[in-house]
mmCIF file of C-alpha atoms in Angstrom:
data_model
loop_
_atom_site.group_PDB
_atom_site.id
_atom_site.type_symbol
_atom_site.label_atom_id
_atom_site.label_comp_id
_atom_site.label_asym_id
_atom_site.label_seq_id
_atom_site.Cartn_x
_atom_site.Cartn_y
_atom_site.Cartn_z
ATOM 1 C CA MET A 14 -57.660 253.414 151.922
ATOM 2 C CA PRO A 15 -55.953 256.183 150.470
ATOM 3 C CA SER A 16 -57.488 258.833 152.846
ATOM 4 C CA LEU A 17 -56.363 256.512 155.633
ATOM 5 C CA ILE A 18 -52.631 255.865 154.425
ATOM 6 C CA GLU A 19 -52.276 259.535 153.467
ATOM 7 C CA SER A 20 -53.496 261.161 156.649
ATOM 8 C CA ASP A 21 -51.176 263.411 158.561
ATOM 9 C CA ASN A 22 -52.894 262.654 161.656
ATOM 10 C CA ALA A 23 -52.497 258.454 160.999
ATOM 11 C CA PRO A 24 -52.063 256.574 164.508
ATOM 12 C CA THR A 25 -49.158 254.837 165.401
ATOM 13 C CA ILE A 26 -48.635 251.255 163.885
ATOM 14 C CA PRO A 27 -46.465 249.344 166.639
ATOM 15 C CA VAL A 28 -43.175 247.458 165.596
ATOM 16 C CA TYR A 29 -42.583 243.875 166.440
ATOM 17 C CA PRO A 30 -41.853 242.341 168.872
ATOM 18 C CA PRO A 31 -45.027 243.787 170.465
ATOM 19 C CA GLY A 32 -44.329 246.566 172.871
ATOM 20 C CA GLY A 33 -47.190 248.861 172.468
ATOM 21 C CA THR A 34 -51.264 248.666 172.023
ATOM 22 C CA ALA A 35 -51.825 251.646 169.613
ATOM 23 C CA TRP A 36 -53.569 250.208 166.376
ATOM 24 C CA ILE A 37 -54.677 252.188 163.209
ATOM 25 C CA GLU A 38 -58.353 251.461 164.173
ATOM 26 C CA ASN A 39 -59.776 250.924 160.796
ATOM 27 C CA ILE A 40 -56.873 248.846 158.909
ATOM 28 C CA PRO A 41 -57.451 245.789 160.551
ATOM 29 C CA GLU A 42 -61.073 245.868 159.484
ATOM 30 C CA ILE A 43 -60.097 247.169 155.998
ATOM 31 C CA LEU A 44 -57.810 244.332 155.487
ATOM 32 C CA GLU A 45 -60.092 241.929 156.432
ATOM 33 C CA ARG A 46 -62.723 243.294 153.496
ATOM 34 C CA ALA A 47 -59.835 242.767 151.174
ATOM 35 C CA PRO A 48 -60.742 240.145 148.567
ATOM 36 C CA ASP A 49 -56.871 239.290 148.106
ATOM 37 C CA ALA A 50 -54.326 238.097 151.157
ATOM 38 C CA MET A 51 -53.127 241.373 152.823
ATOM 39 C CA ILE A 52 -50.113 241.892 155.001
ATOM 40 C CA VAL A 53 -48.383 244.981 156.493
ATOM 41 C CA VAL A 54 -44.553 245.207 156.847
ATOM 42 C CA ASP A 55 -42.711 247.392 158.708
ATOM 43 C CA ARG A 56 -39.412 248.905 157.842
ATOM 44 C CA ASN A 57 -37.231 246.061 159.195
ATOM 45 C CA GLY A 58 -39.398 243.284 157.200
ATOM 46 C CA ARG A 59 -41.308 242.345 159.924
ATOM 47 C CA ILE A 60 -44.992 241.466 159.418
ATOM 48 C CA VAL A 61 -47.148 243.915 161.490
ATOM 49 C CA LEU A 62 -50.759 242.844 160.319
ATOM 50 C CA VAL A 63 -52.420 239.918 158.253
ATOM 51 C CA ASN A 64 -55.974 239.152 156.863
ATOM 52 C CA ALA A 65 -58.000 236.004 156.895
ATOM 53 C CA ARG A 66 -57.061 235.442 153.206
ATOM 54 C CA ALA A 67 -53.171 235.504 154.058
ATOM 55 C CA GLU A 68 -53.721 232.877 156.611
ATOM 56 C CA GLU A 69 -55.520 230.548 154.074
ATOM 57 C CA LEU A 70 -52.854 231.163 151.400
ATOM 58 C CA PHE A 71 -49.890 230.705 153.293
ATOM 59 C CA GLY A 72 -51.399 228.027 155.890
ATOM 60 C CA TYR A 73 -50.139 229.898 159.055
ATOM 61 C CA GLU A 74 -52.402 231.079 161.953
ATOM 62 C CA ARG A 75 -52.307 234.967 162.383
ATOM 63 C CA GLN A 76 -50.080 234.578 165.580
ATOM 64 C CA GLU A 77 -47.834 232.674 163.961
ATOM 65 C CA MET A 78 -46.639 235.380 161.493
ATOM 66 C CA LEU A 79 -47.062 238.232 163.443
ATOM 67 C CA GLY A 80 -43.658 239.547 164.361
ATOM 68 C CA ARG A 81 -41.802 237.164 162.060
ATOM 69 C CA SER A 82 -39.703 238.229 159.094
ATOM 70 C CA VAL A 83 -41.384 238.426 155.798
ATOM 71 C CA ASP A 84 -39.039 236.225 154.338
ATOM 72 C CA MET A 85 -40.798 233.182 155.661
ATOM 73 C CA LEU A 86 -43.056 233.654 153.072
ATOM 74 C CA VAL A 87 -40.870 233.401 150.300
ATOM 75 C CA PRO A 88 -38.512 230.371 149.299
ATOM 76 C CA ASP A 89 -34.881 230.777 150.429
ATOM 77 C CA ARG A 90 -33.694 230.830 147.121
ATOM 78 C CA LEU A 91 -35.396 234.088 146.502
ATOM 79 C CA TRP A 92 -34.867 236.154 149.522
ATOM 80 C CA ARG A 93 -31.209 235.276 149.538
ATOM 81 C CA GLU A 94 -30.772 236.877 146.182
ATOM 82 C CA PRO A 95 -29.563 240.460 145.862
ATOM 83 C CA GLY A 96 -32.898 242.458 145.842
ATOM 84 C CA GLY A 97 -34.929 239.185 147.117
ATOM 85 C CA SER A 98 -37.873 239.523 149.033
ATOM 86 C CA ARG A 99 -36.639 241.774 152.264
ATOM 87 C CA GLY A 100 -35.492 244.355 149.598
ATOM 88 C CA LEU A 101 -38.817 244.321 148.008
ATOM 89 C CA PHE A 102 -40.810 244.977 151.001
ATOM 90 C CA SER A 103 -38.503 247.309 152.281
ATOM 91 C CA THR A 104 -38.263 249.820 149.315
ATOM 92 C CA THR A 105 -38.120 253.286 150.413
ATOM 93 C CA PRO A 106 -41.589 254.529 151.146
ATOM 94 C CA ARG A 107 -43.279 257.234 149.491
ATOM 95 C CA ARG A 108 -46.543 258.288 151.229
ATOM 96 C CA GLY A 109 -49.718 257.114 149.197
ATOM 97 C CA SER A 110 -47.753 255.754 146.395
ATOM 98 C CA ASN A 111 -47.450 252.213 144.815
ATOM 99 C CA ASP A 112 -43.790 251.597 145.220
ATOM 100 C CA ALA A 113 -43.317 248.250 143.371
ATOM 101 C CA GLU A 114 -45.152 245.505 141.639
ATOM 102 C CA SER A 115 -43.696 241.990 141.014
ATOM 103 C CA ASP A 116 -44.641 238.266 140.590
ATOM 104 C CA LEU A 117 -42.458 235.786 142.565
ATOM 105 C CA TYR A 118 -43.248 232.829 144.856
ATOM 106 C CA GLY A 119 -44.820 232.325 147.824
ATOM 107 C CA LEU A 120 -43.894 229.485 150.506
ATOM 108 C CA ARG A 121 -46.536 227.926 152.521
ATOM 109 C CA ARG A 122 -46.293 226.379 155.923
ATOM 110 C CA ASP A 123 -46.381 222.800 154.321
ATOM 111 C CA GLY A 124 -43.314 223.697 152.431
ATOM 112 C CA SER A 125 -45.100 224.088 148.985
ATOM 113 C CA GLU A 126 -44.736 226.955 146.633
ATOM 114 C CA PHE A 127 -46.834 228.809 144.365
ATOM 115 C CA PRO A 128 -46.672 231.784 141.933
ATOM 116 C CA LEU A 129 -48.105 234.901 143.504
ATOM 117 C CA GLY A 130 -48.569 238.614 142.136
ATOM 118 C CA ILE A 131 -47.829 241.090 144.759
ATOM 119 C CA ARG A 132 -48.710 244.941 144.772
ATOM 120 C CA LEU A 133 -47.127 247.166 147.219
ATOM 121 C CA SER A 134 -48.178 250.364 148.714
ATOM 122 C CA SER A 135 -46.275 252.277 151.146
ATOM 123 C CA PHE A 136 -46.789 255.026 153.948
ATOM 124 C CA GLU A 137 -45.650 256.815 156.745
ATOM 125 C CA ALA A 138 -46.716 255.696 160.528
ATOM 126 C CA LYS A 139 -45.841 257.422 163.577
ATOM 127 C CA ASP A 140 -43.426 254.665 164.088
ATOM 128 C CA GLY A 141 -41.734 254.473 160.631
ATOM 129 C CA PRO A 142 -42.520 253.703 157.185
ATOM 130 C CA MET A 143 -44.785 250.616 156.520
ATOM 131 C CA VAL A 144 -45.451 248.677 153.305
ATOM 132 C CA ILE A 145 -48.747 247.133 152.530
ATOM 133 C CA ALA A 146 -48.526 243.885 150.331
ATOM 134 C CA SER A 147 -51.661 242.902 148.292
ATOM 135 C CA ILE A 148 -51.265 239.124 147.299
ATOM 136 C CA HIS A 149 -52.911 237.056 144.968
ATOM 137 C CA ASN A 150 -52.345 233.297 144.203
ATOM 138 C CA LEU A 151 -51.240 233.135 140.297
ATOM 139 C CA THR A 152 -51.509 229.182 140.206
ATOM 140 C CA GLU A 153 -54.506 229.082 138.056
ATOM 141 C CA GLN A 154 -53.506 231.917 135.870
ATOM 142 C CA ARG A 155 -50.247 230.316 135.183
ATOM 143 C CA ARG A 156 -51.889 227.051 134.342
ATOM 144 C CA LEU A 157 -54.194 229.015 131.977
ATOM 145 C CA GLU A 158 -50.968 230.655 130.475
ATOM 146 C CA ASN A 159 -49.281 227.403 129.725
ATOM 147 C CA GLU A 160 -52.056 225.758 128.488
ATOM 148 C CA LEU A 161 -52.406 228.850 126.089
ATOM 149 C CA ARG A 162 -48.774 228.758 125.019
ATOM 150 C CA GLU A 163 -48.922 224.993 124.341
ATOM 151 C CA LYS A 164 -51.971 225.324 122.128
ATOM 152 C CA ILE A 165 -50.538 228.343 120.516
ATOM 153 C CA ALA A 166 -47.244 226.063 119.712
ATOM 154 C CA THR A 167 -49.661 223.340 118.488
ATOM 155 C CA LEU A 168 -51.481 225.473 116.403
ATOM 156 C CA GLU A 169 -48.203 227.329 114.979
ATOM 157 C CA GLN A 170 -46.870 223.831 114.160
ATOM 158 C CA SER A 171 -50.421 222.809 112.344
ATOM 159 C CA LYS A 172 -49.966 226.330 110.470
ATOM 160 C CA GLN A 173 -46.691 225.470 109.308
ATOM 161 C CA ALA A 174 -47.555 221.888 108.170
ATOM 162 C CA LYS A 175 -50.681 223.152 106.319
ATOM 163 C CA ASP A 176 -48.447 225.805 104.369
ATOM 164 C CA HIS A 177 -45.952 223.166 103.722
ATOM 165 C CA PHE A 178 -48.712 220.826 102.294
ATOM 166 C CA LEU A 179 -50.416 223.648 100.127
ATOM 167 C CA ALA A 180 -47.323 224.538 98.880
ATOM 168 C CA SER A 181 -46.388 221.187 97.844
ATOM 169 C CA ILE A 182 -49.755 220.107 96.684
ATOM 170 C CA SER A 183 -50.205 223.080 94.831
ATOM 171 C CA HIS A 184 -47.283 222.411 92.508
ATOM 172 C CA GLU A 185 -48.200 218.687 92.096
ATOM 173 C CA LEU A 186 -51.984 219.641 91.161
ATOM 174 C CA ARG A 187 -51.227 222.528 88.871
ATOM 175 C CA THR A 188 -48.760 221.086 86.787
ATOM 176 C CA PRO A 189 -50.856 218.099 85.484
ATOM 177 C CA LEU A 190 -54.344 220.202 85.350
ATOM 178 C CA ASN A 191 -52.050 222.732 83.064
ATOM 179 C CA ALA A 192 -51.031 219.947 80.954
ATOM 180 C CA ILE A 193 -54.471 218.513 80.645
ATOM 181 C CA ILE A 194 -56.251 222.027 79.895
ATOM 182 C CA GLY A 195 -53.442 222.534 77.104
ATOM 183 C CA PHE A 196 -53.732 219.155 75.698
ATOM 184 C CA ALA A 197 -57.521 219.707 75.726
ATOM 185 C CA GLY A 198 -57.088 223.217 73.831
ATOM 186 C CA THR A 199 -54.848 221.666 71.273
ATOM 187 C CA LEU A 200 -57.013 218.841 70.342
ATOM 188 C CA LEU A 201 -60.234 221.355 70.382
ATOM 189 C CA MET A 202 -57.906 223.557 67.898
ATOM 190 C CA ARG A 203 -58.235 220.281 65.711
ATOM 191 C CA LEU A 204 -54.146 220.727 65.121
ATOM 192 C CA PRO A 205 -53.636 216.867 65.557
ATOM 193 C CA GLY A 206 -56.700 216.078 63.062
ATOM 194 C CA PRO A 207 -60.449 216.482 62.622
ATOM 195 C CA LEU A 208 -62.915 215.632 65.838
ATOM 196 C CA THR A 209 -66.408 214.332 65.726
ATOM 197 C CA ALA A 210 -69.098 216.143 67.274
ATOM 198 C CA ALA A 211 -69.285 213.736 70.235
ATOM 199 C CA GLN A 212 -65.364 214.051 70.749
ATOM 200 C CA GLU A 213 -65.576 217.875 70.810
ATOM 201 C CA LYS A 214 -67.987 217.668 73.377
ATOM 202 C CA GLN A 215 -66.138 215.358 75.601
ATOM 203 C CA LEU A 216 -62.956 217.505 75.052
ATOM 204 C CA ARG A 217 -64.899 220.584 76.494
ATOM 205 C CA ILE A 218 -65.777 218.854 79.447
ATOM 206 C CA ILE A 219 -62.660 217.769 80.382
ATOM 207 C CA GLU A 220 -61.428 221.210 79.718
ATOM 208 C CA THR A 221 -63.994 223.151 81.582
ATOM 209 C CA SER A 222 -63.733 220.343 84.387
ATOM 210 C CA ALA A 223 -60.122 220.946 84.627
ATOM 211 C CA LYS A 224 -60.080 224.856 84.936
ATOM 212 C CA HIS A 225 -62.656 224.621 87.480
ATOM 213 C CA LEU A 226 -60.631 222.503 89.511
ATOM 214 C CA LEU A 227 -57.650 224.755 88.966
ATOM 215 C CA SER A 228 -59.743 227.507 89.630
ATOM 216 C CA LEU A 229 -60.712 225.970 93.298
ATOM 217 C CA ILE A 230 -57.132 225.209 93.934
ATOM 218 C CA ASN A 231 -56.065 228.852 93.184
ATOM 219 C CA ASP A 232 -58.789 230.319 95.372
ATOM 220 C CA VAL A 233 -57.785 227.973 98.210
ATOM 221 C CA LEU A 234 -54.043 228.945 98.095
ATOM 222 C CA ASP A 235 -54.724 232.462 97.786
ATOM 223 C CA LEU A 236 -57.094 232.265 101.013
ATOM 224 C CA ALA A 237 -54.207 230.405 102.628
ATOM 225 C CA LYS A 238 -51.987 233.188 102.158
ATOM 226 C CA ILE A 239 -54.140 235.932 102.803
ATOM 227 C CA GLU A 240 -55.389 234.358 106.276
ATOM 228 C CA ALA A 241 -51.393 233.441 107.213
ATOM 229 C CA GLY A 242 -50.767 237.461 106.680
ATOM 230 C CA LYS A 243 -48.310 236.373 103.862
ATOM 231 C CA MET A 244 -50.202 238.241 100.936
ATOM 232 C CA LYS A 245 -49.381 241.755 101.359
ATOM 233 C CA PRO A 246 -50.950 244.643 98.975
ATOM 234 C CA GLN A 247 -48.562 245.540 96.069
ATOM 235 C CA ALA A 248 -49.749 248.877 94.993
ATOM 236 C CA GLU A 249 -49.219 250.219 91.600
ATOM 237 C CA ARG A 250 -50.412 253.246 89.601
ATOM 238 C CA PHE A 251 -52.964 252.403 86.811
ATOM 239 C CA THR A 252 -56.516 253.627 85.598
ATOM 240 C CA CYS A 253 -59.485 251.971 86.378
ATOM 241 C CA GLN A 254 -60.960 252.028 83.206
ATOM 242 C CA GLU A 255 -58.016 249.867 81.505
ATOM 243 C CA ALA A 256 -58.391 247.341 84.700
ATOM 244 C CA ILE A 257 -62.324 247.051 83.675
ATOM 245 C CA ARG A 258 -61.825 246.523 80.232
ATOM 246 C CA GLU A 259 -59.144 243.734 81.016
ATOM 247 C CA VAL A 260 -62.178 242.102 82.884
ATOM 248 C CA ALA A 261 -64.542 242.597 80.153
ATOM 249 C CA GLU A 262 -62.054 241.290 77.417
ATOM 250 C CA THR A 263 -61.979 237.995 79.499
ATOM 251 C CA LEU A 264 -65.558 237.260 80.389
ATOM 252 C CA ARG A 265 -67.582 238.702 77.094
ATOM 253 C CA PRO A 266 -66.946 235.524 75.477
ATOM 254 C CA LEU A 267 -68.834 233.704 78.326
ATOM 255 C CA ALA A 268 -71.551 236.267 78.296
ATOM 256 C CA GLU A 269 -72.084 235.938 74.501
ATOM 257 C CA ARG A 270 -72.162 232.230 74.452
ATOM 258 C CA ARG A 271 -74.865 232.669 77.102
ATOM 259 C CA LYS A 272 -76.657 235.032 74.600
ATOM 260 C CA LEU A 273 -76.227 237.985 77.484
ATOM 261 C CA GLY A 274 -75.481 241.832 77.104
ATOM 262 C CA PHE A 275 -72.238 242.732 78.485
ATOM 263 C CA ASP A 276 -72.073 246.519 78.918
ATOM 264 C CA LEU A 277 -69.400 249.185 80.217
ATOM 265 C CA GLU A 278 -70.402 252.399 81.882
ATOM 266 C CA LEU A 279 -66.963 254.211 82.263
ATOM 267 C CA PRO A 280 -66.498 257.655 82.713
ATOM 268 C CA PRO A 281 -64.788 259.474 79.895
ATOM 269 C CA ASP A 282 -62.032 261.041 82.220
ATOM 270 C CA ASP A 283 -59.332 258.555 83.522
ATOM 271 C CA ILE A 284 -59.744 257.722 86.914
ATOM 272 C CA VAL A 285 -56.348 257.054 88.201
ATOM 273 C CA VAL A 286 -55.842 254.524 91.332
ATOM 274 C CA GLU A 287 -52.715 253.449 93.178
ATOM 275 C CA THR A 288 -53.609 250.047 94.533
ATOM 276 C CA ASP A 289 -53.183 246.152 94.156
ATOM 277 C CA ARG A 290 -54.207 245.532 90.568
ATOM 278 C CA ARG A 291 -53.961 241.929 90.601
ATOM 279 C CA ALA A 292 -56.669 242.139 93.614
ATOM 280 C CA LEU A 293 -58.810 244.428 92.201
ATOM 281 C CA VAL A 294 -58.973 242.424 88.686
ATOM 282 C CA GLN A 295 -59.372 239.124 90.623
ATOM 283 C CA ILE A 296 -62.563 240.610 92.597
ATOM 284 C CA LEU A 297 -64.252 242.229 89.301
ATOM 285 C CA ILE A 298 -63.563 238.738 87.623
ATOM 286 C CA ASN A 299 -65.288 236.742 90.330
ATOM 287 C CA LEU A 300 -68.110 239.285 90.552
ATOM 288 C CA ALA A 301 -68.678 239.702 86.830
ATOM 289 C CA ASN A 302 -68.401 235.893 86.435
ATOM 290 C CA ASN A 303 -70.860 235.108 89.298
ATOM 291 C CA ALA A 304 -73.323 237.586 87.722
ATOM 292 C CA ILE A 305 -73.133 235.947 84.062
ATOM 293 C CA LYS A 306 -73.516 232.502 85.753
ATOM 294 C CA PHE A 307 -76.422 233.418 87.603
ATOM 295 C CA THR A 308 -78.266 235.401 84.702
ATOM 296 C CA LEU A 309 -80.298 233.431 82.219
ATOM 297 C CA GLN A 310 -81.452 236.360 80.358
ATOM 298 C CA GLY A 311 -80.785 240.078 80.012
ATOM 299 C CA GLY A 312 -77.333 241.184 80.632
ATOM 300 C CA VAL A 313 -74.561 242.274 82.858
ATOM 301 C CA SER A 314 -72.802 245.832 83.208
ATOM 302 C CA ILE A 315 -70.133 247.507 85.186
ATOM 303 C CA GLY A 316 -70.138 250.873 86.119
ATOM 304 C CA LEU A 317 -67.199 253.194 87.449
ATOM 305 C CA ALA A 318 -67.787 256.261 89.465
ATOM 306 C CA GLN A 319 -65.172 258.305 91.827
ATOM 307 C CA ARG A 320 -66.570 260.420 94.838
ATOM 308 C CA GLU A 321 -64.783 261.987 97.762
ATOM 309 C CA ASP A 322 -65.631 260.940 101.466
ATOM 310 C CA ASN A 323 -64.382 262.538 104.344
ATOM 311 C CA GLY A 324 -61.217 264.434 102.373
ATOM 312 C CA ALA A 325 -60.348 260.731 100.786
ATOM 313 C CA THR A 326 -61.055 259.745 97.412
ATOM 314 C CA MET A 327 -62.978 256.545 96.953
ATOM 315 C CA ILE A 328 -63.811 254.352 94.027
ATOM 316 C CA ASP A 329 -67.118 252.771 93.267
ATOM 317 C CA ILE A 330 -67.265 249.695 90.763
ATOM 318 C CA ARG A 331 -70.761 248.450 90.296
ATOM 319 C CA VAL A 332 -71.629 244.851 88.731
ATOM 320 C CA SER A 333 -75.139 244.758 88.096
ATOM 321 C CA ASP A 334 -77.060 241.696 86.698
ATOM 322 C CA THR A 335 -80.554 240.880 85.390
ATOM 323 C CA GLY A 336 -80.242 237.622 86.986
ATOM 324 C CA ILE A 337 -82.391 235.371 89.294
ATOM 325 C CA GLY A 338 -81.525 237.816 92.467
ATOM 326 C CA ILE A 339 -81.012 236.782 96.050
ATOM 327 C CA LYS A 340 -83.669 236.374 98.632
ATOM 328 C CA PRO A 341 -83.326 238.896 101.625
ATOM 329 C CA GLU A 342 -82.826 235.991 104.228
ATOM 330 C CA ASP A 343 -80.078 234.622 101.952
ATOM 331 C CA GLN A 344 -77.754 237.621 101.590
ATOM 332 C CA ALA A 345 -76.272 237.324 105.178
ATOM 333 C CA LYS A 346 -74.825 233.971 103.662
ATOM 334 C CA LEU A 347 -73.367 235.342 100.427
ATOM 335 C CA PHE A 348 -69.773 235.914 101.843
ATOM 336 C CA GLN A 349 -69.323 232.595 103.894
ATOM 337 C CA ALA A 350 -67.022 230.115 102.747
ATOM 338 C CA PHE A 351 -67.735 227.329 100.756
ATOM 339 C CA THR A 352 -71.701 228.298 100.771
ATOM 340 C CA GLN A 353 -73.935 228.066 97.735
ATOM 341 C CA LEU A 354 -77.517 229.354 98.118
ATOM 342 C CA ASP A 355 -79.956 226.351 97.882
ATOM 343 C CA ALA A 356 -82.105 228.052 95.215
ATOM 344 C CA ALA A 357 -84.049 225.874 92.464
ATOM 345 C CA ALA A 358 -82.716 228.413 89.688
ATOM 346 C CA ASN A 359 -78.910 228.032 90.830
ATOM 347 C CA ARG A 360 -79.005 224.481 91.570
ATOM 348 C CA ALA A 361 -77.153 223.722 88.109
ATOM 349 C CA VAL A 362 -74.872 226.144 88.369
ATOM 350 C CA GLU A 363 -71.310 224.613 89.576
ATOM 351 C CA GLY A 364 -69.197 226.786 91.896
ATOM 352 C CA THR A 365 -66.829 226.350 95.025
ATOM 353 C CA GLY A 366 -68.409 228.368 97.382
ATOM 354 C CA LEU A 367 -65.221 230.508 97.647
ATOM 355 C CA GLY A 368 -65.631 233.435 95.124
ATOM 356 C CA LEU A 369 -67.469 235.673 97.333
ATOM 357 C CA TYR A 370 -65.804 234.776 100.248
ATOM 358 C CA LEU A 371 -62.481 235.412 98.621
ATOM 359 C CA CYS A 372 -63.681 238.926 97.111
ATOM 360 C CA ARG A 373 -64.315 240.121 100.696
ATOM 361 C CA LYS A 374 -60.957 238.973 101.943
ATOM 362 C CA LEU A 375 -59.239 240.933 98.823
ATOM 363 C CA ALA A 376 -61.537 243.664 99.616
ATOM 364 C CA SER A 377 -60.260 244.354 102.754
ATOM 365 C CA LEU A 378 -56.672 243.603 101.670
ATOM 366 C CA ILE A 379 -56.772 246.661 99.424
ATOM 367 C CA GLY A 380 -58.900 248.824 102.096
ATOM 368 C CA GLY A 381 -62.108 248.146 100.868
ATOM 369 C CA HIS A 382 -65.391 246.657 101.219
ATOM 370 C CA ILE A 383 -68.345 245.172 99.166
ATOM 371 C CA ALA A 384 -72.011 245.828 99.300
ATOM 372 C CA VAL A 385 -74.656 243.898 97.760
ATOM 373 C CA ARG A 386 -78.353 245.324 96.744
ATOM 374 C CA SER A 387 -80.731 242.712 95.402
ATOM 375 C CA GLU A 388 -84.419 241.985 94.644
ATOM 376 C CA TYR A 389 -85.415 238.142 94.131
ATOM 377 C CA GLY A 390 -86.084 237.535 90.757
ATOM 378 C CA SER A 391 -84.961 240.902 89.373
ATOM 379 C CA GLY A 392 -81.235 240.665 89.630
ATOM 380 C CA SER A 393 -78.358 242.099 91.842
ATOM 381 C CA VAL A 394 -76.050 244.821 92.243
ATOM 382 C CA PHE A 395 -72.370 244.429 93.804
ATOM 383 C CA THR A 396 -70.487 247.241 94.452
ATOM 384 C CA LEU A 397 -67.110 247.346 95.372
ATOM 385 C CA SER A 398 -65.866 250.671 97.261
ATOM 386 C CA PHE A 399 -61.843 251.041 97.946
ATOM 387 C CA PRO A 400 -59.837 254.062 98.383
ATOM 388 C CA ALA A 401 -58.049 255.601 95.062
ATOM 389 C CA LYS A 402 -54.569 254.860 97.217
ATOM 390 C CA CYS A 403 -54.159 251.871 98.966
ATOM 391 C CA PRO A 404 -53.490 252.139 102.666
ATOM 392 C CA ASN A 405 -50.174 250.484 104.104
#
């Protein structure tokens, strides 16, 4: 169409009421092939050409529209307002350009209204400027938009209710759990008096179960904050060696109770980073704790290295174990929420199934990722890679 409407030799389109018989030879055929309703309007806002889709959309026969004001196709309240339909269709034309794009309402012959989208192209004919309007019915689109808005509003209400519930329940659950852990610890220290072997065993079960439940609550709350976009990285400057030693100090007693080695392979020169320390430590604790839980003999090690990648300084922290390993077909399931691999060797290991899922979320929060390499029966290596400077 652009070649037709931009041509300096374009034939005359008559102005209604009909007073001539000269038509642009190809325009009617082109309009009929168009997928949308098409209407050609002259400088006075009178309809010169329409296609079959325009007849179907507005419910008029072609001859009922030709020569009449285009305002017949728009509700009165719109075209009577300043800048209404006639003003829109009479936009000062520039050859071959799109002069206007707008959404308004159309008026059918039966008086019903419908939302429509309109795109205008203006051109010069020998009898003066003309506007071609491409019109499409937006009823279905508006219905879908309204449904989407309603669903978004419902989801937002649900999210707010969930956030409120989690904030309330976290306090209600954490307070008694911390009390249970505290009193169990006091009894295990034998401050109130001596314990029998059976009492000590039962108290340790209480303490372990309470800590396990508290860990699950904390994981769920952290995930809720991350997925709601409420947890932002808080960058601080520190040395990686310092953070890794903190993790080792926390978990070494657990490894020793299981008669496992716990080694650190750290470079002598400090590797300084600027990232979220809490997120980094939480990732490493989860990875190392998993390594200890799933290792029956041998040990666990944490290694640290620094490298350059396309001009950026990257940090790699490797957590290795000599544990049961992971089957190739199970590795894709590792980072799914509430998933534990169903292997005979790990059925006795308790866990929430949230640890690695949370690790991946936290790694993404500091601009990093976690890779895994494992051979079933021979151990696993989880490598956290992240930029030395946390991205905004």
